mmCIF file with all atom_site columns, C-alpha atoms in Angstrom:
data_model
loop_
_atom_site.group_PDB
_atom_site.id
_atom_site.type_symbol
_atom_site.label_atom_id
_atom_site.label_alt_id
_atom_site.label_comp_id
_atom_site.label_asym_id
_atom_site.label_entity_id
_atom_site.label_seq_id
_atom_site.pdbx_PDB_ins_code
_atom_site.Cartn_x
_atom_site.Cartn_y
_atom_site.Cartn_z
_atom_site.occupancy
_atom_site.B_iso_or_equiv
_atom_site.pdbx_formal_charge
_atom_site.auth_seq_id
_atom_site.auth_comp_id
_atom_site.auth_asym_id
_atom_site.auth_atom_id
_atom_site.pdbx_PDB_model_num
ATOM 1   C CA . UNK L 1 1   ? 67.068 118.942 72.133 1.00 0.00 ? 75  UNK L CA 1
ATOM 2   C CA . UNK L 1 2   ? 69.576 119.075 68.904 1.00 0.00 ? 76  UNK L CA 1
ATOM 3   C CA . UNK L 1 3   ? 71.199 122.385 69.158 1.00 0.00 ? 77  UNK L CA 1
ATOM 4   C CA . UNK L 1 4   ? 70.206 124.335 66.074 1.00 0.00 ? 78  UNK L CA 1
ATOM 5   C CA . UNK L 1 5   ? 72.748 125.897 63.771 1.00 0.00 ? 79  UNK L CA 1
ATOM 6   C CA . UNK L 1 6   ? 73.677 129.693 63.581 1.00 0.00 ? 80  UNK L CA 1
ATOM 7   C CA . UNK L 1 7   ? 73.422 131.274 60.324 1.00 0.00 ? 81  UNK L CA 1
ATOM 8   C CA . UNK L 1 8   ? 75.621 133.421 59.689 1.00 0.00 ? 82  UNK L CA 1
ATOM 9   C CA . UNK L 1 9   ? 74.386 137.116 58.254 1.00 0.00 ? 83  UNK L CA 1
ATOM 10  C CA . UNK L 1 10  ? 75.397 136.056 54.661 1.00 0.00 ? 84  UNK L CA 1
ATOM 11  C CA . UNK L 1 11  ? 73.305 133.129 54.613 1.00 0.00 ? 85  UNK L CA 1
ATOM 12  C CA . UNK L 1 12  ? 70.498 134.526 56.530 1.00 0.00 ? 86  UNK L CA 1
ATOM 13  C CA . UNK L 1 13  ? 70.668 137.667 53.436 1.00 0.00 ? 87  UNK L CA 1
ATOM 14  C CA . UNK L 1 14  ? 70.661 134.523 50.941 1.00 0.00 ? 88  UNK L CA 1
ATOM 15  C CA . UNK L 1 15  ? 67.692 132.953 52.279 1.00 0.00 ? 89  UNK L CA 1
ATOM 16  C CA . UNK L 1 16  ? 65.712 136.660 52.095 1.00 0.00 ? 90  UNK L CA 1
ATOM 17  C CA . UNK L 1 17  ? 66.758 137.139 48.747 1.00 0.00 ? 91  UNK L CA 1
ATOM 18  C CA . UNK L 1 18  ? 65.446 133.419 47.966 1.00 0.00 ? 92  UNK L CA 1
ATOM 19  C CA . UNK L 1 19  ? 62.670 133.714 49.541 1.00 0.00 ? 93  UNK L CA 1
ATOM 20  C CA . UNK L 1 20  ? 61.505 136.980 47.754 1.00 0.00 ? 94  UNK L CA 1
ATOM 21  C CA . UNK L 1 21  ? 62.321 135.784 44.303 1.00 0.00 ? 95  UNK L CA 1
ATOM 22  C CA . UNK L 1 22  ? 60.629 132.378 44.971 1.00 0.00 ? 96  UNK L CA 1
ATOM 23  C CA . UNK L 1 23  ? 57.687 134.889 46.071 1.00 0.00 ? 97  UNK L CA 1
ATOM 24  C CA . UNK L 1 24  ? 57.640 136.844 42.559 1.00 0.00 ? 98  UNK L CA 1
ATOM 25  C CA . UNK L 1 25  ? 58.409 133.409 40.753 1.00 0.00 ? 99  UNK L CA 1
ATOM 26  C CA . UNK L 1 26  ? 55.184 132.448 41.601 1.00 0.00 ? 100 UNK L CA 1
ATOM 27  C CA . UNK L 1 27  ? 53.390 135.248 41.207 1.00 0.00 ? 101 UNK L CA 1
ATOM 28  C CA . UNK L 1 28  ? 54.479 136.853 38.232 1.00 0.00 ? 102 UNK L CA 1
ATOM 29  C CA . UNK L 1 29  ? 56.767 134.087 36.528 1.00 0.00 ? 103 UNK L CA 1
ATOM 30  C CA . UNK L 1 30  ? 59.993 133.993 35.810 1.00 0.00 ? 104 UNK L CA 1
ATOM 31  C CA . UNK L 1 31  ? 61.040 135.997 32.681 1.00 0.00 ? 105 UNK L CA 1
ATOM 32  C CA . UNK L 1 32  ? 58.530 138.709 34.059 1.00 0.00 ? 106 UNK L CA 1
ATOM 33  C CA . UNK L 1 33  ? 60.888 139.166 37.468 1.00 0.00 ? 107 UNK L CA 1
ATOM 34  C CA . UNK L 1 34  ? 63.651 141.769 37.625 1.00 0.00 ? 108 UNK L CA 1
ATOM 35  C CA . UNK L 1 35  ? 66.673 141.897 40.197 1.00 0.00 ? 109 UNK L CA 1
ATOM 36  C CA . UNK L 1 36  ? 65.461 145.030 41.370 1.00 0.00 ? 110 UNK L CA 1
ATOM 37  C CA . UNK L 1 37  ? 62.242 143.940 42.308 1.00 0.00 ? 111 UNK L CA 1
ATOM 38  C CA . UNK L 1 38  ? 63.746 140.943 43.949 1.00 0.00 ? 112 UNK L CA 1
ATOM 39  C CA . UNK L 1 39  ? 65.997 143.691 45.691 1.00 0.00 ? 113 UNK L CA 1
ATOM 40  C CA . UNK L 1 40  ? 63.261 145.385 46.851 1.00 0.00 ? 114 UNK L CA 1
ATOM 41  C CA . UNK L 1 41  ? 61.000 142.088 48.014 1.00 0.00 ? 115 UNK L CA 1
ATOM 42  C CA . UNK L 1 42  ? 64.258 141.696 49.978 1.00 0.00 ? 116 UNK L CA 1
ATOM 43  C CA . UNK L 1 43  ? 64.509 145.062 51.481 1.00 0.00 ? 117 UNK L CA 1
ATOM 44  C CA . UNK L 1 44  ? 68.359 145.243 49.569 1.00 0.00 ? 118 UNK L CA 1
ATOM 45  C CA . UNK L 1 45  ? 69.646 147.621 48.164 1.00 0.00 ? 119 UNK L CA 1
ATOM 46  C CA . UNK L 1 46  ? 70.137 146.246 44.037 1.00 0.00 ? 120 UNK L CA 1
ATOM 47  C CA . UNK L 1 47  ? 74.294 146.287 44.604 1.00 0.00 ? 121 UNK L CA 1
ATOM 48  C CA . UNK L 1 48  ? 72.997 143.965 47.557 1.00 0.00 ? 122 UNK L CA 1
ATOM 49  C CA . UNK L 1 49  ? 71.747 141.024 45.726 1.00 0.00 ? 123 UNK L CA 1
ATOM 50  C CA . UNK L 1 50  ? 74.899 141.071 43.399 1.00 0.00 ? 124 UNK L CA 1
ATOM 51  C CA . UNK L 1 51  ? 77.002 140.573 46.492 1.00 0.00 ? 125 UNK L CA 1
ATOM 52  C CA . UNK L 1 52  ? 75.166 137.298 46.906 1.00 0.00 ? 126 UNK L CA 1
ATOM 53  C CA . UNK L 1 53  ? 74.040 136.279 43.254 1.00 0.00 ? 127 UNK L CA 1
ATOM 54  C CA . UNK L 1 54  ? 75.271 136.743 39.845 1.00 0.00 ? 128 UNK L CA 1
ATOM 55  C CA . UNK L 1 55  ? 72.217 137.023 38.137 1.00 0.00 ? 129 UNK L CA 1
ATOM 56  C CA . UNK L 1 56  ? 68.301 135.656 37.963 1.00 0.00 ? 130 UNK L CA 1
ATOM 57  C CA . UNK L 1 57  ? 69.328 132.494 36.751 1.00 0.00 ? 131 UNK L CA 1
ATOM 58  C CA . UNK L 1 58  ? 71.943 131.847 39.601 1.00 0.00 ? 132 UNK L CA 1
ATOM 59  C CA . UNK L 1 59  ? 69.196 132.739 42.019 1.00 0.00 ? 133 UNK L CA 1
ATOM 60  C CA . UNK L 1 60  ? 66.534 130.316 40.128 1.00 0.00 ? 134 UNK L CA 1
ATOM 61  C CA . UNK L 1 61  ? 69.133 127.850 40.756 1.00 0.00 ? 135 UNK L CA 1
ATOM 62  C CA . UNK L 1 62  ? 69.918 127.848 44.079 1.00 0.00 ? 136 UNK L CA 1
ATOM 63  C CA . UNK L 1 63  ? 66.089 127.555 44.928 1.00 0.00 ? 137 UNK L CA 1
ATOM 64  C CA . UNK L 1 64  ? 65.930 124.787 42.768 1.00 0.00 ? 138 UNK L CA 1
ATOM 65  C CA . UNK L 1 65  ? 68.484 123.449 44.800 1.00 0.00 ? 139 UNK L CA 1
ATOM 66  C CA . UNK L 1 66  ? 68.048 124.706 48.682 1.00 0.00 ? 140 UNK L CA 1
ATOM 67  C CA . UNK L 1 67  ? 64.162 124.618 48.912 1.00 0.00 ? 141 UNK L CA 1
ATOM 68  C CA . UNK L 1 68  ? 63.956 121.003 47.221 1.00 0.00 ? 142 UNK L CA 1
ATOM 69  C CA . UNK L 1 69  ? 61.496 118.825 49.319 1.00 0.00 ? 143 UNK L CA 1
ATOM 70  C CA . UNK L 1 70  ? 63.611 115.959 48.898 1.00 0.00 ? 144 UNK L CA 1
ATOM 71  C CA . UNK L 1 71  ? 65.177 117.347 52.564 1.00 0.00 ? 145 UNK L CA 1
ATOM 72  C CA . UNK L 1 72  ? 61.537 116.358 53.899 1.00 0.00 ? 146 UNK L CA 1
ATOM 73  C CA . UNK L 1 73  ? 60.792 113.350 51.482 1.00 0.00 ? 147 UNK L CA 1
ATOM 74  C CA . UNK L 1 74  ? 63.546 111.603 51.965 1.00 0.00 ? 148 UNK L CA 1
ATOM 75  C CA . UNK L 1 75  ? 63.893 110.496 55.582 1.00 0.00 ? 149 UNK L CA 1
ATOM 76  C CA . UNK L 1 76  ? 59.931 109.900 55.488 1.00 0.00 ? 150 UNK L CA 1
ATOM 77  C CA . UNK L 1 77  ? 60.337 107.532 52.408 1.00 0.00 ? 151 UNK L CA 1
ATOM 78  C CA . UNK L 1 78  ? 63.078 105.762 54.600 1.00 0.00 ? 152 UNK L CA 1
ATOM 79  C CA . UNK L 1 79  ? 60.650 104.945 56.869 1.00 0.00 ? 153 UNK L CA 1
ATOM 80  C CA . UNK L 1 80  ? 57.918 103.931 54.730 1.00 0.00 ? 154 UNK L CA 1
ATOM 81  C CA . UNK L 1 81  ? 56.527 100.873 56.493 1.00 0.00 ? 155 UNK L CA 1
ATOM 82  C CA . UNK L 1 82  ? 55.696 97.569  53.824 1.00 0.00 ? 156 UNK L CA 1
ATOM 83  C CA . UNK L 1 83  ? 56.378 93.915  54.494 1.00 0.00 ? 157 UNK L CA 1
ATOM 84  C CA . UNK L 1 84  ? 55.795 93.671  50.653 1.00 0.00 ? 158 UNK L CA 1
ATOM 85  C CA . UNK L 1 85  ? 57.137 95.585  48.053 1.00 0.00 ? 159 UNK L CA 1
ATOM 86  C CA . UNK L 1 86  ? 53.968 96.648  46.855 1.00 0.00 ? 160 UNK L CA 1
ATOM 87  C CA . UNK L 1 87  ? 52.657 97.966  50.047 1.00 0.00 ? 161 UNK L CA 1
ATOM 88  C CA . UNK L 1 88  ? 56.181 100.071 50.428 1.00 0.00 ? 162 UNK L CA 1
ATOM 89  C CA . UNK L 1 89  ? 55.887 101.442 47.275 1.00 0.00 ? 163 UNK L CA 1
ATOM 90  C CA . UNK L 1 90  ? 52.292 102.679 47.629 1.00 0.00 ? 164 UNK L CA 1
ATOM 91  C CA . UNK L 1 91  ? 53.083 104.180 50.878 1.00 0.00 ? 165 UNK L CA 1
ATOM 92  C CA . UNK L 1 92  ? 56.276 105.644 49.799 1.00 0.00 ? 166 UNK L CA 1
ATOM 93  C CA . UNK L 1 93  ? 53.876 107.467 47.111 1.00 0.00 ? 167 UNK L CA 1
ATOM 94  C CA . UNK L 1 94  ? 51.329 108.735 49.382 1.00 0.00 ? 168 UNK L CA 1
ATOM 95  C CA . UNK L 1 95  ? 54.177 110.063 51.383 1.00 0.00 ? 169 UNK L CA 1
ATOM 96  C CA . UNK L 1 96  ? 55.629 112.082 48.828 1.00 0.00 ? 170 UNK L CA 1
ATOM 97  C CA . UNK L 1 97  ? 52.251 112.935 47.363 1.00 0.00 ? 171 UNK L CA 1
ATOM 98  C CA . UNK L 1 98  ? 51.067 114.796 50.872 1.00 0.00 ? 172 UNK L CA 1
ATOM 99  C CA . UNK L 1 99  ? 54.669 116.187 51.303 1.00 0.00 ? 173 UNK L CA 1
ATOM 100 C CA . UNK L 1 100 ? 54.936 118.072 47.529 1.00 0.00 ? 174 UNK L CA 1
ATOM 101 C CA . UNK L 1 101 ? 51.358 118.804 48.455 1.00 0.00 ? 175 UNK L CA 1
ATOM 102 C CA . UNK L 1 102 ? 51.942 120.633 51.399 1.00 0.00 ? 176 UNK L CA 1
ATOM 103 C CA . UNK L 1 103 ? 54.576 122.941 49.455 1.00 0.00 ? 177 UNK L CA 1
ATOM 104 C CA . UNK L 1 104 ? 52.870 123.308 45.984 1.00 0.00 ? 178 UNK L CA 1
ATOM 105 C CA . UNK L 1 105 ? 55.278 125.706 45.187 1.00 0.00 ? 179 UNK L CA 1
ATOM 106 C CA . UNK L 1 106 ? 57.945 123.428 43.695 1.00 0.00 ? 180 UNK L CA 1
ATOM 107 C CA . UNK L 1 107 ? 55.876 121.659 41.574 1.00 0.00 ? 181 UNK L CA 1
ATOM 108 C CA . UNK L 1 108 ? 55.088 124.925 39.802 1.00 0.00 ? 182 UNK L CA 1
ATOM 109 C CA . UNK L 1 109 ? 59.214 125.994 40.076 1.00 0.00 ? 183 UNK L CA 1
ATOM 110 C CA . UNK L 1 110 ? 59.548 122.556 38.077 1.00 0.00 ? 184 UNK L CA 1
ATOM 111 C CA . UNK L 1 111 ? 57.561 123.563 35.528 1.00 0.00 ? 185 UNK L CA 1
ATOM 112 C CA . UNK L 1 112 ? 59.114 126.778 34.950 1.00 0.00 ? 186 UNK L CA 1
ATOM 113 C CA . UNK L 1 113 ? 62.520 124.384 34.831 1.00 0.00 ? 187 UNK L CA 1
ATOM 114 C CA . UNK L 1 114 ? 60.736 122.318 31.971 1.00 0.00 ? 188 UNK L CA 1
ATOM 115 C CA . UNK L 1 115 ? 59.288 125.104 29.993 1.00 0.00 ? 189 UNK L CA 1
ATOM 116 C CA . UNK L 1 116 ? 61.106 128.043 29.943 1.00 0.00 ? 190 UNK L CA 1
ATOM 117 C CA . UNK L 1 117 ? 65.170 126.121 31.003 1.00 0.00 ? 191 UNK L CA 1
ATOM 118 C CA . UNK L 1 118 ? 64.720 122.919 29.055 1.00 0.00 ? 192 UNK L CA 1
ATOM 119 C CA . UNK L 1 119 ? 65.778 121.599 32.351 1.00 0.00 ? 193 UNK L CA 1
ATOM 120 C CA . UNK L 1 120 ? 68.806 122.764 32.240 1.00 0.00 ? 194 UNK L CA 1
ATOM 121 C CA . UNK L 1 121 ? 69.327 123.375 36.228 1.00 0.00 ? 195 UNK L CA 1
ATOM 122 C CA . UNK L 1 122 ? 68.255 119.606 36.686 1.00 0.00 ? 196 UNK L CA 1
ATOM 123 C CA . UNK L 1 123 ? 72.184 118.371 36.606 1.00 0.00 ? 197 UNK L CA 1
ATOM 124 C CA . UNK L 1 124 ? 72.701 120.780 39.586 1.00 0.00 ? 198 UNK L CA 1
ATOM 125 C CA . UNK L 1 125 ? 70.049 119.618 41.483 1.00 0.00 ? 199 UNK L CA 1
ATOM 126 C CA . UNK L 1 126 ? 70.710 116.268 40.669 1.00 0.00 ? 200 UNK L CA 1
ATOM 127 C CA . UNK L 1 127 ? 74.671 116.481 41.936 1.00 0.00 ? 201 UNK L CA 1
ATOM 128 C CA . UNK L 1 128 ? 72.355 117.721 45.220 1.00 0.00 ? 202 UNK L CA 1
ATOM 129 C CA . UNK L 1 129 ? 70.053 115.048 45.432 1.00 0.00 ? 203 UNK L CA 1
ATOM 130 C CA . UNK L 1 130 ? 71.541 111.974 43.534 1.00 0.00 ? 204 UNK L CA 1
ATOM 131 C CA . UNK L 1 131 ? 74.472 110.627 46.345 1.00 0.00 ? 205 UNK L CA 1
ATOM 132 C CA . UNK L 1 132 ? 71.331 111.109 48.981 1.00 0.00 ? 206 UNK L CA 1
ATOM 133 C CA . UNK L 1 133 ? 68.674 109.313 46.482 1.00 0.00 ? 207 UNK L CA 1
ATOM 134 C CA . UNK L 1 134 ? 70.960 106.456 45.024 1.00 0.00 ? 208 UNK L CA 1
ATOM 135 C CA . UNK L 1 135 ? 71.428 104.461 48.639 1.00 0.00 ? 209 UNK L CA 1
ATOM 136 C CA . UNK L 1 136 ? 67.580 104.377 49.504 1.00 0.00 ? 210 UNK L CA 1
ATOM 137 C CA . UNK L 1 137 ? 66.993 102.924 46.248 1.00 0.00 ? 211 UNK L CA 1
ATOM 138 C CA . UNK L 1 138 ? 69.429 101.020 46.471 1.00 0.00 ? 212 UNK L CA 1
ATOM 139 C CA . UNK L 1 139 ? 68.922 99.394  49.742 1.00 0.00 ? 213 UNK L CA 1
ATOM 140 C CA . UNK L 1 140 ? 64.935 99.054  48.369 1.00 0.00 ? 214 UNK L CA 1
ATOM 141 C CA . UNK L 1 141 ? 66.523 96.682  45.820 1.00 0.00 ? 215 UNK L CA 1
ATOM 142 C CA . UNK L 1 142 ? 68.365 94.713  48.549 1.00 0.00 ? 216 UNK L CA 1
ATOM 143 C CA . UNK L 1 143 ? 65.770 94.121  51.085 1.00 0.00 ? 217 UNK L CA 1
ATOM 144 C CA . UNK L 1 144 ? 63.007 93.293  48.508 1.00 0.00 ? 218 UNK L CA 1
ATOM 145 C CA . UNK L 1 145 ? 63.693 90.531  46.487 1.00 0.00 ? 219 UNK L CA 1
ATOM 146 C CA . UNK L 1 146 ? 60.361 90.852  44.437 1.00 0.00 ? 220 UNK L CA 1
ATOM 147 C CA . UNK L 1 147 ? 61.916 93.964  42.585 1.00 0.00 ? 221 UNK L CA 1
ATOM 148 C CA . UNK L 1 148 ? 62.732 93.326  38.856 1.00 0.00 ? 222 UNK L CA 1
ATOM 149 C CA . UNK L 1 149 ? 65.164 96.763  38.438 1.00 0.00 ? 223 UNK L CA 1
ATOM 150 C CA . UNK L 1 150 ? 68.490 95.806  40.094 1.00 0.00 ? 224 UNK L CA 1
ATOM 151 C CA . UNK L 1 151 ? 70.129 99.429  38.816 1.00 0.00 ? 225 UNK L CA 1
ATOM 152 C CA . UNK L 1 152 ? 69.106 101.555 41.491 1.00 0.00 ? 226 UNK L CA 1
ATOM 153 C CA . UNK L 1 153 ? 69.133 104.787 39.477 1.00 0.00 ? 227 UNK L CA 1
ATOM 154 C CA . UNK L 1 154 ? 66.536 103.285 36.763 1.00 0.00 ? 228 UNK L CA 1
ATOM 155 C CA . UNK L 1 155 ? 64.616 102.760 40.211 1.00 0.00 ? 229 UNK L CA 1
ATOM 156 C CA . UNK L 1 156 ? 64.683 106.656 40.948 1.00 0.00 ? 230 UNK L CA 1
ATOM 157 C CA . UNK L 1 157 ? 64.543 107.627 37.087 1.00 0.00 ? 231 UNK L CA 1
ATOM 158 C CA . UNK L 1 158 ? 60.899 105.552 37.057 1.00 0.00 ? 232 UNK L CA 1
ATOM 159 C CA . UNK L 1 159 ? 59.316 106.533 40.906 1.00 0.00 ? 233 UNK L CA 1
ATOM 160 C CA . UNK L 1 160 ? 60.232 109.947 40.610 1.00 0.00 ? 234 UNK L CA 1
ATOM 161 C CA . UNK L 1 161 ? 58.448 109.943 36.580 1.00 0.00 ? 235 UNK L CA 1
ATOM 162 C CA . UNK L 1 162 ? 55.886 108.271 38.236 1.00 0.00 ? 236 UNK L CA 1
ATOM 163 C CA . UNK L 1 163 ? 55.627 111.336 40.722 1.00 0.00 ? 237 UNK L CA 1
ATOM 164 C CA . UNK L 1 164 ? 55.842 114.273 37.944 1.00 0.00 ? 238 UNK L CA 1
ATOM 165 C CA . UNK L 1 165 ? 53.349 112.331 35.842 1.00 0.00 ? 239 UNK L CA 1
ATOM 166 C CA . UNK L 1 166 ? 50.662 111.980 38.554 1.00 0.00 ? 240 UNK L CA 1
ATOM 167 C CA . UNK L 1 167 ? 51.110 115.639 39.316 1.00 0.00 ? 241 UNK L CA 1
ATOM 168 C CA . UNK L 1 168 ? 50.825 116.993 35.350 1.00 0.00 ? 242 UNK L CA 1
ATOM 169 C CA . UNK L 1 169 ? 47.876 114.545 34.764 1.00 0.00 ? 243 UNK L CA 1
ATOM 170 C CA . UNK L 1 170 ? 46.178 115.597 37.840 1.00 0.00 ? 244 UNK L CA 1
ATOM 171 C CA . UNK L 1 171 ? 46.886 119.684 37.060 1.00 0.00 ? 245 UNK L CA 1
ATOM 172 C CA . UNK L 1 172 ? 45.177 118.602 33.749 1.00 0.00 ? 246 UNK L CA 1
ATOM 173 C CA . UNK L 1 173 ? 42.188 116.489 34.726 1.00 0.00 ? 247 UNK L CA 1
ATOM 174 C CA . UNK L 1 174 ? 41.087 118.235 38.163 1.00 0.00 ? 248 UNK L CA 1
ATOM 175 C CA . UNK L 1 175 ? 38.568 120.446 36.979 1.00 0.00 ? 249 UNK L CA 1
ATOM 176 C CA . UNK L 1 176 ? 37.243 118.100 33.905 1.00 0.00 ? 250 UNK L CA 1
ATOM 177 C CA . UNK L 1 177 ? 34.925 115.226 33.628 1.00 0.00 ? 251 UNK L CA 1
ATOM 178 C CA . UNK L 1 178 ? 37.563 112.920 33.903 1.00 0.00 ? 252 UNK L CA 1
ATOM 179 C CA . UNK L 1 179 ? 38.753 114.440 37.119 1.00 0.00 ? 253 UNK L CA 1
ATOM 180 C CA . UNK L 1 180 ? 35.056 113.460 38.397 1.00 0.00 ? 254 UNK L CA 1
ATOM 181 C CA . UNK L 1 181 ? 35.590 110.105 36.900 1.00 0.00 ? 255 UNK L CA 1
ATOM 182 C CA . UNK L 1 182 ? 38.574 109.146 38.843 1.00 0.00 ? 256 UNK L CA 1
ATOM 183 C CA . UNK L 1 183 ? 38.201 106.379 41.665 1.00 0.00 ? 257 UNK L CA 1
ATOM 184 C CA . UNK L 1 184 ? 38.566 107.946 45.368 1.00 0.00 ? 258 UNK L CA 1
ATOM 185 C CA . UNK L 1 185 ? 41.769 105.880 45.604 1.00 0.00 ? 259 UNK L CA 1
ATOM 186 C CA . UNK L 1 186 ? 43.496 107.265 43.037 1.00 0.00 ? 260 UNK L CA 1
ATOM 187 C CA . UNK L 1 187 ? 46.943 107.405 44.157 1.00 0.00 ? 261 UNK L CA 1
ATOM 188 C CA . UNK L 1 188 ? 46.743 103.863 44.905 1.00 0.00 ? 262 UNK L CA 1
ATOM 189 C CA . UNK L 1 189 ? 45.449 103.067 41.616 1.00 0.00 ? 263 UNK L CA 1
ATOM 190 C CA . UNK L 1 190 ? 48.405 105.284 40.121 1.00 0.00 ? 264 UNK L CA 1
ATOM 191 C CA . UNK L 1 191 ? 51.177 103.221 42.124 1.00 0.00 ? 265 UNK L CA 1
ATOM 192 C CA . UNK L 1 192 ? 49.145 100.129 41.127 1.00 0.00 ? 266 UNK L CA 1
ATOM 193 C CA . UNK L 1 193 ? 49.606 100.491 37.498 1.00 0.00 ? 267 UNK L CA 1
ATOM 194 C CA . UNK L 1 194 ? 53.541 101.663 38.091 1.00 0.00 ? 268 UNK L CA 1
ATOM 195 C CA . UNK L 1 195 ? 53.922 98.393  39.922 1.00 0.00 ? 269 UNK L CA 1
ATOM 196 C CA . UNK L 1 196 ? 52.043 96.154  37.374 1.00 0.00 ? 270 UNK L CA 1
ATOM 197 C CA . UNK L 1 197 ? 51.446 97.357  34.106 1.00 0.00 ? 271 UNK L CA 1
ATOM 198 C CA . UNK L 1 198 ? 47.906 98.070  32.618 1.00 0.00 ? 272 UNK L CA 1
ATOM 199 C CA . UNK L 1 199 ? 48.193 94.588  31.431 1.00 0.00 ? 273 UNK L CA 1
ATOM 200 C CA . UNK L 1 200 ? 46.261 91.255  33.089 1.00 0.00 ? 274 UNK L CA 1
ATOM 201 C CA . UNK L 1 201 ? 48.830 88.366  33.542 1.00 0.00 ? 275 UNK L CA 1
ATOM 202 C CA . UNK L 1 202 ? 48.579 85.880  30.797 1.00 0.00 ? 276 UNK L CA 1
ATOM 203 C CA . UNK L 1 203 ? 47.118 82.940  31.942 1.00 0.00 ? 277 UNK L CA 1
ATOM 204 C CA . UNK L 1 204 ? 49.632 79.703  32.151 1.00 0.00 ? 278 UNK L CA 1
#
């Protein structure tokens, strides 16, 4: 077995403090959070969290950052199986469909980024995510020949929209009539039109 790695006390005390304001996040929003209750979610003392944090925001962003899914997403899209590249892409989306869905959380930590930051924590995350991203994309591009995009970070730009818009549409629909009016395959469907368009081919 991989030996796992030692944290040390500072980064365990990081995670804690993560972990608590992630827990009030959710609960009680963002602007509605103070550093001492985060302290005390934590079991810190207030001077505590300082030692570790600056402020809120620097411990918004370093969730943002550390409990990202792509850690998960990634290596699972990697080995999303497709002789075609319409069958990898729909199976690349039902992968990261049942993986965000598994940890709802960050879905509702990216809207708090869009509402109340204006995404401003996104070129932070991105600096994360982007030199792990960019080579699966681009070696998509490579070994399907069928793919119009040849700039492999138009290729992320696009999936991952794809992603946030299925998830906003669905928050929206789920409990309405057109939630009840949506086909049983509707993921498929989703990567379907991403793949195609909503137009038919014109005829030659």
């Amino acid at each position: 077995m991989p030996k796992k790695e030692t944290q040390t006390k500072g980064e365990v005390t990081r995670v804690a403090i993560e972990d608590a304001a992630l827990d009030l996040f959710m609960k009680q929003g963002y602007h509605a959070t103070s550093m001492r209750q985060i302290a005390e979610q934590s079991g810190l003392a207030l001077g505590g969290i300082y030692n570790h944090f600056a402020s809120k925001d620097e411990i918004f962003e370093a969730i943002i950052i550390d409990k990202h899914p792509y850690k998960k997403v990634l290596p699972a899209i990697v080995e999303a199986q497709g002789d075609t590249a319409e069958e990898f892409f729909k199976n690349a989306l039902r992968i990261v469909i049942a993986e965000l869905g598994e940890e709802p959380y960050y879905i509702n930590l990216m809207f708090i980024e869009f509402v109340e930051f204006k995404g401003k924590h996104a070129s932070a995350m991105l600096r994360e995510i982007a030199p792990k991203v960019l080579p699966v994309m681009e070696k998509v591009i490579k070994t399907r020949k069928s793919i119009r995009i040849t700039n492999p970070a138009m290729l992320v730009r696009t999936f991952f929209g794809m992603i946030i818009s299925y998830y906003i549409t669905e928050m929206i629909i789920s409990n309405s009539i057109l939630g009840a009016l949506m086909p049983k395959d509707t993921v498929d469907a989703y990567a379907d039109i991403y793949l195609h368009g909503i137009l038919k081919p014109e005829s030659s």
